[in-house]
PDB file of C-alpha atoms and ligand atoms in Angstrom:
ATOM      1  CA  MET A   1     128.660 -96.844 -87.996  1.00 66.00           C
ATOM      2  CA  THR A   2     128.036 -99.172 -90.988  1.00 83.00           C
ATOM      3  CA  ASP A   3     129.607-102.560 -91.610  1.00 94.00           C
ATOM      4  CA  CYS A   4     129.340-101.972 -95.423  1.00 98.00           C
ATOM      5  CA  LEU A   5     133.047-101.946 -96.769  1.00 98.00           C
ATOM      6  CA  PHE A   6     132.291 -99.537 -99.599  1.00 98.00           C
ATOM      7  CA  CYS A   7     130.210 -97.145 -97.384  1.00 98.00           C
ATOM      8  CA  ARG A   8     133.159 -97.073 -95.065  1.00 98.00           C
ATOM      9  CA  MET A   9     135.459 -96.270 -98.005  1.00 98.00           C
ATOM     10  CA  VAL A  10     133.050 -93.356 -98.970  1.00 98.00           C
ATOM     11  CA  ALA A  11     133.234 -92.060 -95.478  1.00 97.00           C
ATOM     12  CA  GLY A  12     137.056 -92.240 -95.476  1.00 97.00           C
ATOM     13  CA  GLU A  13     137.312 -94.855 -92.693  1.00 97.00           C
ATOM     14  CA  ILE A  14     139.065 -97.283 -95.027  1.00 97.00           C
ATOM     15  CA  PRO A  15     141.633 -96.110 -97.536  1.00 97.00           C
ATOM     16  CA  ALA A  16     140.738 -96.176-101.190  1.00 98.00           C
ATOM     17  CA  ASP A  17     143.030 -95.502-104.269  1.00 98.00           C
ATOM     18  CA  VAL A  18     140.463 -92.927-105.777  1.00 98.00           C
ATOM     19  CA  VAL A  19     140.675 -92.269-109.600  1.00 98.00           C
ATOM     20  CA  HIS A  20     137.518 -90.305-110.007  1.00 98.00           C
ATOM     21  CA  GLU A  21     134.942 -88.720-107.776  1.00 98.00           C
ATOM     22  CA  THR A  22     131.803 -86.724-108.098  1.00 98.00           C
ATOM     23  CA  ASP A  23     129.228 -85.569-105.506  1.00 98.00           C
ATOM     24  CA  ARG A  24     127.328 -88.832-105.973  1.00 98.00           C
ATOM     25  CA  VAL A  25     129.822 -91.299-107.365  1.00 98.00           C
ATOM     26  CA  LEU A  26     133.303 -92.701-106.319  1.00 98.00           C
ATOM     27  CA  ALA A  27     135.735 -94.696-108.426  1.00 98.00           C
ATOM     28  CA  PHE A  28     138.799 -96.572-106.928  1.00 98.00           C
ATOM     29  CA  ARG A  29     141.214 -99.260-107.973  1.00 98.00           C
ATOM     30  CA  ASP A  30     140.277-102.845-107.066  1.00 98.00           C
ATOM     31  CA  ILE A  31     142.630-104.221-104.334  1.00 98.00           C
ATOM     32  CA  ASN A  32     142.875-107.614-106.307  1.00 98.00           C
ATOM     33  CA  PRO A  33     143.075-106.468-109.984  1.00 98.00           C
ATOM     34  CA  GLN A  34     142.271-108.915-112.704  1.00 97.00           C
ATOM     35  CA  ALA A  35     143.540-106.678-115.539  1.00 98.00           C
ATOM     36  CA  PRO A  36     145.939-103.709-115.839  1.00 98.00           C
ATOM     37  CA  THR A  37     142.874-101.425-115.443  1.00 98.00           C
ATOM     38  CA  HIS A  38     140.508-102.777-112.774  1.00 98.00           C
ATOM     39  CA  VAL A  39     138.539 -99.919-111.124  1.00 98.00           C
ATOM     40  CA  LEU A  40     135.329-100.146-109.153  1.00 99.00           C
ATOM     41  CA  VAL A  41     132.621 -97.558-109.611  1.00 99.00           C
ATOM     42  CA  ILE A  42     130.024 -96.998-106.839  1.00 98.00           C
ATOM     43  CA  PRO A  43     127.220 -94.774-105.890  1.00 98.00           C
ATOM     44  CA  LYS A  44     128.089 -92.947-102.639  1.00 98.00           C
ATOM     45  CA  GLU A  45     124.642 -93.831-101.392  1.00 98.00           C
ATOM     46  CA  HIS A  46     124.162 -97.489-100.264  1.00 98.00           C
ATOM     47  CA  HIS A  47     122.153 -99.806-102.561  1.00 98.00           C
ATOM     48  CA  PRO A  48     122.901-103.422-102.496  1.00 97.00           C
ATOM     49  CA  THR A  49     122.374-104.421-106.171  1.00 97.00           C
ATOM     50  CA  ILE A  50     121.657-103.028-109.644  1.00 96.00           C
ATOM     51  CA  GLY A  51     118.012-103.872-109.216  1.00 96.00           C
ATOM     52  CA  ALA A  52     117.674-102.080-105.908  1.00 97.00           C
ATOM     53  CA  LEU A  53     119.387 -99.001-107.432  1.00 97.00           C
ATOM     54  CA  VAL A  54     117.194 -99.017-110.562  1.00 97.00           C
ATOM     55  CA  GLY A  55     114.078 -99.156-108.379  1.00 97.00           C
ATOM     56  CA  ALA A  56     115.356 -96.320-106.032  1.00 97.00           C
ATOM     57  CA  ASP A  57     117.129 -93.906-108.458  1.00 97.00           C
ATOM     58  CA  ALA A  58     117.666 -95.003-112.049  1.00 97.00           C
ATOM     59  CA  GLY A  59     119.432 -91.647-112.666  1.00 98.00           C
ATOM     60  CA  LEU A  60     122.074 -92.468-110.174  1.00 98.00           C
ATOM     61  CA  LEU A  61     122.737 -95.647-112.119  1.00 98.00           C
ATOM     62  CA  GLY A  62     123.191 -93.425-115.160  1.00 98.00           C
ATOM     63  CA  ASP A  63     125.756 -91.418-113.186  1.00 98.00           C
ATOM     64  CA  VAL A  64     127.648 -94.592-112.231  1.00 98.00           C
ATOM     65  CA  VAL A  65     127.726 -95.815-115.882  1.00 98.00           C
ATOM     66  CA  ALA A  66     128.881 -92.293-117.032  1.00 98.00           C
ATOM     67  CA  ALA A  67     131.599 -92.241-114.381  1.00 98.00           C
ATOM     68  CA  ALA A  68     132.734 -95.732-115.543  1.00 98.00           C
ATOM     69  CA  HIS A  69     133.008 -94.449-119.122  1.00 97.00           C
ATOM     70  CA  ALA A  70     134.966 -91.406-117.841  1.00 97.00           C
ATOM     71  CA  VAL A  71     137.405 -93.642-115.956  1.00 98.00           C
ATOM     72  CA  ALA A  72     137.950 -95.719-119.096  1.00 97.00           C
ATOM     73  CA  GLY A  73     138.810 -92.499-120.887  1.00 96.00           C
ATOM     74  CA  GLN A  74     141.246 -91.554-118.167  1.00 97.00           C
ATOM     75  CA  GLU A  75     142.845 -94.961-118.339  1.00 97.00           C
ATOM     76  CA  GLY A  76     143.474 -94.522-122.119  1.00 96.00           C
ATOM     77  CA  LEU A  77     140.888 -97.215-123.066  1.00 97.00           C
ATOM     78  CA  VAL A  78     138.702 -94.709-125.005  1.00 95.00           C
ATOM     79  CA  THR A  79     140.664 -92.683-127.535  1.00 89.00           C
ATOM     80  CA  GLY A  80     137.847 -91.734-129.986  1.00 84.00           C
ATOM     81  CA  ASP A  81     140.102 -92.470-132.958  1.00 85.00           C
ATOM     82  CA  GLY A  82     138.383 -95.757-133.987  1.00 79.00           C
ATOM     83  CA  ALA A  83     141.445 -97.760-132.772  1.00 82.00           C
ATOM     84  CA  GLU A  84     140.605 -97.548-129.099  1.00 90.00           C
ATOM     85  CA  PRO A  85     141.358-100.606-127.019  1.00 95.00           C
ATOM     86  CA  GLY A  86     137.977-100.594-125.292  1.00 96.00           C
ATOM     87  CA  TYR A  87     136.845-101.911-121.914  1.00 97.00           C
ATOM     88  CA  ARG A  88     134.429-104.197-120.186  1.00 97.00           C
ATOM     89  CA  LEU A  89     131.922-103.253-117.496  1.00 98.00           C
ATOM     90  CA  VAL A  90     130.802-106.020-115.200  1.00 97.00           C
ATOM     91  CA  ALA A  91     128.118-105.974-112.397  1.00 97.00           C
ATOM     92  CA  ASN A  92     128.157-109.154-110.384  1.00 97.00           C
ATOM     93  CA  THR A  93     124.657-109.541-108.907  1.00 96.00           C
ATOM     94  CA  GLY A  94     123.739-112.285-106.479  1.00 93.00           C
ATOM     95  CA  PRO A  95     125.543-115.466-105.263  1.00 94.00           C
ATOM     96  CA  GLN A  96     125.770-117.343-108.659  1.00 95.00           C
ATOM     97  CA  ALA A  97     127.439-114.277-110.139  1.00 96.00           C
ATOM     98  CA  GLY A  98     129.865-114.141-107.273  1.00 95.00           C
ATOM     99  CA  GLN A  99     128.864-110.841-105.732  1.00 97.00           C
ATOM    100  CA  THR A 100     130.844-110.446-102.495  1.00 98.00           C
ATOM    101  CA  VAL A 101     130.332-106.807-101.485  1.00 98.00           C
ATOM    102  CA  HIS A 102     126.725-105.921-101.302  1.00 98.00           C
ATOM    103  CA  HIS A 103     127.105-102.301-102.159  1.00 98.00           C
ATOM    104  CA  VAL A 104     126.363-102.109-105.911  1.00 98.00           C
ATOM    105  CA  HIS A 105     129.526-101.559-108.100  1.00 98.00           C
ATOM    106  CA  LEU A 106     130.566-101.710-111.674  1.00 98.00           C
ATOM    107  CA  HIS A 107     133.938-103.258-112.427  1.00 98.00           C
ATOM    108  CA  VAL A 108     135.787-101.362-115.192  1.00 98.00           C
ATOM    109  CA  LEU A 109     138.235-103.816-116.852  1.00 98.00           C
ATOM    110  CA  GLY A 110     140.681-103.206-119.526  1.00 98.00           C
ATOM    111  CA  GLY A 111     144.275-102.890-120.723  1.00 97.00           C
ATOM    112  CA  ARG A 112     144.570-106.524-121.799  1.00 96.00           C
ATOM    113  CA  ASP A 113     142.811-108.919-124.240  1.00 95.00           C
ATOM    114  CA  LEU A 114     139.599-109.894-122.398  1.00 95.00           C
ATOM    115  CA  THR A 115     138.048-111.942-125.149  1.00 93.00           C
ATOM    116  CA  TRP A 116     137.805-115.712-124.772  1.00 88.00           C
ATOM    117  CA  PRO A 117     139.502-117.520-126.371  1.00 85.00           C
ATOM    118  CA  PRO A 118     142.102-114.814-126.666  1.00 76.00           C
ATOM    119  CA  GLY A 119     142.257-113.287-130.120  1.00 68.00           C
TER     120      GLY A 119
HETATM  121  P1  AMP B 201     132.277-108.468-106.361  1.00 86.11           P
HETATM  122  O1  AMP B 201     132.910-109.889-106.204  1.00 86.11           O
HETATM  123  O2  AMP B 201     131.718-108.188-107.727  1.00 86.11           O
HETATM  124  O3  AMP B 201     131.331-108.224-105.267  1.00 86.11           O
HETATM  125  O4  AMP B 201     133.457-107.463-106.321  1.00 86.11           O
HETATM  126  C1  AMP B 201     133.993-107.044-105.081  1.00 86.11           C
HETATM  127  C2  AMP B 201     135.402-106.466-105.414  1.00 86.11           C
HETATM  128  O5  AMP B 201     135.855-105.649-104.321  1.00 86.11           O
HETATM  129  C3  AMP B 201     136.511-107.622-105.597  1.00 86.11           C
HETATM  130  O6  AMP B 201     136.971-107.506-106.913  1.00 86.11           O
HETATM  131  C4  AMP B 201     137.548-107.262-104.548  1.00 86.11           C
HETATM  132  O7  AMP B 201     138.878-107.444-105.014  1.00 86.11           O
HETATM  133  C5  AMP B 201     137.277-105.809-104.258  1.00 86.11           C
HETATM  134  N1  AMP B 201     137.614-105.298-102.916  1.00 86.11           N
HETATM  135  C6  AMP B 201     137.452-105.811-101.792  1.00 86.11           C
HETATM  136  N2  AMP B 201     137.904-105.117-100.697  1.00 86.11           N
HETATM  137  C7  AMP B 201     138.510-104.114-101.320  1.00 86.11           C
HETATM  138  C8  AMP B 201     139.159-102.865-100.903  1.00 86.11           C
HETATM  139  N3  AMP B 201     139.462-102.655 -99.634  1.00 86.11           N
HETATM  140  N4  AMP B 201     139.609-101.895-101.854  1.00 86.11           N
HETATM  141  C9  AMP B 201     139.388-102.130-103.150  1.00 86.11           C
HETATM  142  N5  AMP B 201     138.697-103.227-103.692  1.00 86.11           N
HETATM  143  C10 AMP B 201     138.291-104.171-102.753  1.00 86.11           C
HETATM  144 ZN1   ZN B 202     127.360 -99.517 -98.615  1.00 86.11          ZN
END
């Protein structure tokens, strides 16, 4: 039994609003969304940070990024017509970036103006 929140979500011990899944990657909606689309994409295998994942299995990081892009497409943020709204990927790493869950994850954010100052 692990005390990692995201490992427990992968194991089905804690509910997740899953929007995309492969054999190696899981994507689910953030419980405290900061934008109309706010999805977290994680490798199913536990790695604490981007750096740890790059060192252990850079291909898996590629799978996580590909899944994030697929989620953005599902959410209507990638349309391929040149007028797509687009999206932002964020990976908070370490205390100064505010990482609170130490199982590597990408935030997929979109559906509103994310620029600052708003355009
Ligand atoms: P970070 O601050 O980058 O480590 O992001 C952790 C994210 O996990 C935050 O945006 C939280 O809102 C989110 N979160 C925490 N618990 C849950 C949960 N049970 N289901 C979905 N998202 C969660
Ligand atoms: Zn974990």
